[in-house]
Amino acid sequence: MNVGVVGLGFVGLSVSCVFADKGINVHGVDIDEQKLSMINEKKSPFYEPQINQILDKVLNKSLYVNSNLEECVKNSEIVFVCVGTPSNSDGSSNLDYLKKTCKEISEFLNKIHDEKFRIIVIKSTVPPQTIESEIIPLMEKKSSNLMGTKLDICSNPEFLKEGSAIEDMSNPHLVIIGTNNEKTKKKMNHFYSKLYSNSINIMNTTIVNSELIKYTNNSFLATKISFINNIANICNKIPGADVEIIAEAIGMDPRIGKMFLKAGPGYGGSCFPKDVAGFLNFVKLRGYSMPILESTHNINEKQPFEIIKMIKNKLGDIENKTISILGLSFKKNTDDIREAVSIKIVKSLLEQNAKIKVNDPMAMDNFRKIFGEQIEYSDSIESCLSNSECCVILTEWDDFRKIQPKKFLEFMKKPIIIDARRVFDINKFKDLVDITALGHGQ
Ligand code: UGA
């Protein structure tokens, strides 16, 4: 089968690679020529485990990428739209790329006179009702009423995570197919059952439920994180309390589950902050309210400042103090710093005239684009620690987890450590260095 994928960001490229690796012929399209030339050199424009190896295997065999949307639409039976829907300043979703893509697809469809029934699959995250109230009418208008006979639109949100996108896409826990059309439902079920050899859960539902599932899923996960971060901040103040032990215990209750209970400096990335804001905006515009999600958002906005409080508790006045930051990406195994907590923390520390040194295995180039020469970029953990008065762990990279107390003693001016990701064994560290761990009341 021939499919198209429009938008080769982290979702689109991961989806393209996994489809192509499983034997589907994929035509990937993007408007960014620089991105396309990198992919055509078998290099992913972003860091993602396994992706370059798959590109090496499938490029120009089952995966072709270029900027020719017309050719893509012509040759594909299913076109997956994975363009970005970033946040506007009021939290609403910016649908400009999505609308532009769908409009162009409709215009190309008008020129094609074959008998194919094509499905346009919206993978981009969109607010509930967007597809039925905006995308379908737009495409109907532009494609001379092909809708239902030669064209249909379906919702198929994606649940893959950065840093494990290939693994998640290869073994999804669930595939949601949102359609109100029987023919589309049959074709999409056939596509996914064949792709995964019948071994996955497929849920068929309406378009609006499918849109709501994506927002609800991300909102619930974000709420779990803010909940445990709230508990961590309380534990900070209670001698002997430890959020890690509490999370471990409650995670054993199958009704709660152990995932997404890791306290930290707040969630970041291109999804949770955007989707929480998007859902809150959607709810507000319709005259409803969702206080629980408002709290999720507010706790997350304040969480980086809890880390700053922890730094100041130890250092007092931070003016002219040298602070090392280990970890810049919004989580490990990615070079992505979109909405990363590190940005907020470094900005605030600079405003208070601290001297900042940073190290990250993957995200330094992206960080440099924001902070330029205002901070020092260290190529190694050792040089980042050298002469520093405080070290803050902001991302849980495996390399940081392996650091032994003697390294802090050897390189730092004063071995003060703020472990905002709970990567160290506090019992092992506490007699050797001055460590404050998030959610551990000392
Ligand atoms: C998230 C969802 O997990 C995916 O299912 C979804 O497909 C994706 O958004 C999306 O909507 O496209 P992602 O943003 O890649 O995926 O990353 P997560 O692993 O969910 O982490 C998000 C943030 O939460 C990170 O900053 C991470 O450090 C933080 N986090 C996560 C915690 O602080 N504690 C946890 O226990 C888990």
XYZ file of N, CA, C and O in Angstrom, residues 178-263:
344
model
N -10.867 7.450 14.776
C -12.065 8.273 14.952
C -12.681 8.577 13.605
O -12.135 9.356 12.819
N -13.799 7.928 13.317
C -14.477 8.200 12.045
C -15.966 7.963 12.200
O -16.401 7.143 13.006
N -16.745 8.678 11.385
C -18.187 8.456 11.401
C -18.608 7.717 10.130
O -19.787 7.581 9.845
N -17.618 7.226 9.353
C -17.897 6.609 8.052
C -17.468 5.133 8.061
O -16.316 4.830 8.383
N -18.375 4.237 7.724
C -18.107 2.782 7.788
C -16.956 2.356 6.863
O -16.131 1.515 7.219
N -16.927 2.952 5.653
C -15.904 2.579 4.675
C -14.509 2.942 5.209
O -13.549 2.181 5.108
N -14.433 4.128 5.819
C -13.160 4.600 6.374
C -12.739 3.704 7.535
O -11.577 3.307 7.650
N -13.710 3.375 8.386
C -13.435 2.532 9.544
C -12.845 1.193 9.077
O -11.840 0.725 9.603
N -13.455 0.606 8.066
C -13.009 -0.700 7.559
C -11.579 -0.596 7.006
O -10.708 -1.408 7.317
N -11.363 0.443 6.219
C -10.054 0.596 5.577
C -8.952 0.866 6.612
O -7.858 0.303 6.529
N -9.245 1.724 7.588
C -8.233 2.050 8.609
C -7.940 0.854 9.509
O -6.795 0.603 9.888
N -9.008 0.083 9.839
C -8.803 -1.121 10.660
C -7.964 -2.134 9.903
O -7.077 -2.778 10.478
N -8.230 -2.272 8.617
C -7.470 -3.204 7.786
C -6.000 -2.770 7.745
O -5.092 -3.583 7.939
N -5.782 -1.465 7.564
C -4.406 -0.945 7.483
C -3.628 -1.260 8.761
O -2.536 -1.827 8.729
N -4.209 -0.909 9.909
C -3.474 -1.091 11.166
C -3.370 -2.561 11.574
O -2.356 -2.977 12.128
N -4.408 -3.361 11.302
C -4.329 -4.790 11.665
C -3.215 -5.456 10.872
O -2.471 -6.285 11.388
N -3.103 -5.082 9.604
C -2.050 -5.675 8.763
C -0.672 -5.191 9.213
O 0.279 -5.953 9.315
N -0.613 -3.886 9.527
C 0.677 -3.295 9.928
C 1.229 -3.979 11.172
O 2.412 -4.269 11.274
N 0.345 -4.228 12.144
C 0.800 -4.807 13.413
C 0.419 -6.282 13.546
O 0.389 -6.805 14.660
N 0.132 -6.933 12.458
C -0.247 -8.358 12.433
C -1.300 -8.675 13.502
O -1.140 -9.629 14.280
N -2.336 -7.869 13.558
C -3.477 -8.114 14.458
C -3.151 -8.085 15.947
O -3.976 -8.441 16.770
N -1.903 -7.686 16.302
C -1.514 -7.864 17.699
C -1.702 -6.604 18.555
O -1.088 -6.466 19.584
N -2.519 -5.675 18.095
C -2.695 -4.469 18.907
C -4.162 -4.186 19.206
O -5.054 -4.702 18.545
N -4.350 -3.319 20.217
C -5.713 -2.888 20.552
C -6.095 -1.742 19.632
O -5.384 -0.736 19.565
N -7.214 -1.911 18.940
C -7.738 -0.806 18.134
C -9.072 -0.393 18.744
O -9.897 -1.245 19.056
N -9.241 0.896 18.953
C -10.540 1.368 19.431
C -11.172 2.226 18.341
O -10.573 3.200 17.882
N -12.357 1.829 17.919
C -13.083 2.625 16.924
C -14.062 3.527 17.650
O -14.809 3.075 18.523
N -14.041 4.791 17.275
C -14.956 5.722 17.934
C -15.293 6.863 16.980
O -14.896 6.852 15.806
N -16.017 7.842 17.503
C -16.373 8.982 16.654
C -15.187 9.947 16.568
O -14.238 9.870 17.368
N -15.274 10.879 15.640
C -14.184 11.849 15.472
C -14.017 12.680 16.750
O -12.913 12.850 17.259
N -15.121 13.156 17.300
C -14.997 14.050 18.453
C -14.456 13.312 19.686
O -13.649 13.858 20.442
N -14.848 12.058 19.863
C -14.279 11.301 20.976
C -12.771 11.122 20.795
O -12.006 11.212 21.749
N -12.385 10.860 19.572
C -10.969 10.655 19.281
C -10.162 11.914 19.633
O -9.117 11.851 20.281
N -10.704 13.081 19.232
C -10.029 14.348 19.557
C -9.955 14.536 21.076
O -8.930 14.953 21.618
N -11.073 14.216 21.747
C -11.126 14.390 23.213
C -10.201 13.416 23.945
O -9.622 13.767 24.985
N -10.075 12.213 23.409
C -9.215 11.203 24.054
C -7.787 11.724 24.146
O -7.129 11.639 25.186
N -7.297 12.310 23.061
C -5.910 12.804 23.059
C -5.703 13.888 24.126
O -4.747 13.854 24.905
N -6.619 14.856 24.177
C -6.482 15.933 25.162
C -6.620 15.406 26.584
O -5.913 15.811 27.498
N -7.582 14.481 26.778
C -7.819 13.949 28.118
C -6.627 13.128 28.584
O -6.205 13.208 29.747
N -6.074 12.340 27.668
C -4.916 11.499 27.994
C -3.735 12.358 28.463
O -3.171 12.139 29.545
N -3.379 13.362 27.671
C -2.238 14.206 28.046
C -2.548 15.030 29.302
O -1.673 15.232 30.144
N -3.796 15.473 29.449
C -4.162 16.260 30.637
C -4.059 15.406 31.891
O -3.606 15.866 32.940
N -4.488 14.146 31.794
C -4.434 13.259 32.967
C -2.979 12.989 33.363
O -2.623 13.045 34.550
N -2.132 12.717 32.362
C -0.711 12.448 32.658
C -0.053 13.683 33.277
O 0.708 13.576 34.244
N -0.345 14.860 32.726
C 0.225 16.106 33.265
C -0.251 16.303 34.707
O 0.512 16.734 35.584
N -1.514 15.943 34.966
C -2.072 16.090 36.320
C -1.377 15.148 37.298
O -1.093 15.513 38.440
N -1.072 13.928 36.824
C -0.353 12.978 37.680
C 1.001 13.581 38.089
O 1.406 13.496 39.246
N 1.675 14.218 37.132
C 3.000 14.803 37.426
C 2.858 15.975 38.404
O 3.594 16.066 39.387
N 1.896 16.875 38.145
C 1.741 18.013 39.059
C 1.330 17.536 40.447
O 1.740 18.113 41.458
N 0.533 16.480 40.496
C 0.098 15.944 41.796
C 1.323 15.482 42.596
O 1.507 15.870 43.755
N 2.194 14.700 41.945
C 3.343 14.168 42.689
C 4.341 15.301 42.992
O 4.999 15.284 44.035
N 4.420 16.293 42.115
C 5.305 17.433 42.398
C 4.801 18.216 43.609
O 5.586 18.694 44.435
N 3.483 18.321 43.722
C 2.881 18.990 44.873
C 3.229 18.231 46.165
O 3.631 18.815 47.175
N 3.127 16.893 46.099
C 3.479 16.063 47.260
C 4.981 16.235 47.571
O 5.377 16.352 48.735
N 5.803 16.283 46.518
C 7.260 16.434 46.714
C 7.563 17.729 47.461
O 8.387 17.759 48.388
N 6.866 18.806 47.082
C 7.123 20.103 47.726
C 6.713 20.082 49.197
O 7.349 20.724 50.032
N 5.669 19.306 49.492
C 5.256 19.164 50.898
C 6.306 18.332 51.645
O 6.730 18.673 52.746
N 6.751 17.229 51.001
C 7.771 16.363 51.625
C 9.042 17.154 51.954
O 9.695 16.895 52.967
N 9.389 18.106 51.081
C 10.589 18.935 51.321
C 10.596 19.506 52.737
O 11.636 19.725 53.329
N 9.378 19.764 53.222
C 9.262 20.482 54.503
C 9.069 19.556 55.692
O 8.998 20.004 56.819
N 8.947 18.250 55.443
C 8.678 17.313 56.544
C 9.906 16.429 56.779
O 10.219 15.571 55.934
N 10.593 16.615 57.907
C 11.796 15.807 58.142
C 11.485 14.318 58.049
O 10.485 13.847 58.590
N 12.328 13.594 57.322
C 12.169 12.141 57.192
C 11.252 11.720 56.054
O 11.223 10.548 55.682
N 10.510 12.664 55.468
C 9.589 12.289 54.385
C 10.373 12.108 53.076
O 11.387 12.762 52.853
N 9.881 11.204 52.224
C 10.551 10.985 50.939
C 9.517 10.666 49.862
O 8.881 9.601 49.883
N 9.369 11.555 48.892
C 8.373 11.385 47.832
C 8.616 10.116 47.008
O 7.670 9.505 46.507
N 9.877 9.688 46.898
C 10.181 8.494 46.097
C 9.535 7.249 46.715
O 9.017 6.395 46.018
N 9.586 7.183 48.045
C 9.004 6.032 48.747
C 7.485 6.087 48.625
O 6.820 5.075 48.377
N 6.958 7.291 48.746
C 5.502 7.449 48.659
C 5.012 7.075 47.256
O 4.042 6.331 47.100
N 5.735 7.555 46.228
C 5.346 7.250 44.845
C 5.444 5.741 44.575
O 4.581 5.160 43.917
N 6.477 5.117 45.128
C 6.653 3.673 44.921
C 5.464 2.908 45.514
O 4.896 2.017 44.877
N 5.092 3.315 46.724
C 3.994 2.609 47.399
C 2.653 2.829 46.696
O 1.949 1.863 46.393
N 2.336 4.075 46.402
C 1.007 4.293 45.779
C 0.977 3.711 44.364
O -0.058 3.270 43.880
N 2.148 3.669 43.715
C 2.224 3.097 42.361
C 1.920 1.606 42.336
O 1.580 1.049 41.295
N 2.051 0.951 43.486
C 1.752 -0.484 43.544
C 0.253 -0.752 43.587
O -0.183 -1.877 43.385
N -0.518 0.280 43.865
C -1.972 0.132 43.793
C -2.329 0.145 42.308
O -2.120 1.159 41.624
N -2.848 -0.992 41.795
C -3.107 -1.033 40.345
C -4.079 0.043 39.875
O -4.092 0.401 38.708
N -4.872 0.583 40.808
C -5.794 1.644 40.381
C -5.039 2.942 40.104
O -5.519 3.812 39.396
N -3.822 3.065 40.653
C -3.029 4.286 40.420
C -1.979 4.018 39.342
O -1.876 4.754 38.370
N -1.186 2.962 39.502
C -0.137 2.643 38.521
C 1.131 3.418 38.790
O 1.092 4.549 39.276
N 2.275 2.823 38.485
C 3.536 3.443 38.915
C 4.106 4.497 37.955
O 5.012 5.241 38.330
N 3.585 4.570 36.745
C 4.210 5.506 35.794
C 3.738 6.954 36.001
O 2.666 7.198 36.524
N 4.602 7.871 35.576
C 4.320 9.314 35.666
C 4.097 9.782 37.102
O 3.289 10.667 37.373
N 4.840 9.164 38.009
C 4.819 9.591 39.408
C 6.220 9.994 39.835
O 6.572 9.883 41.000
N 7.027 10.418 38.878
C 8.396 10.812 39.202
C 8.396 12.328 39.421
O 8.162 13.102 38.482
N 8.664 12.721 40.661
C 8.697 14.163 40.948
C 9.890 14.800 40.245
O 10.925 14.165 40.043
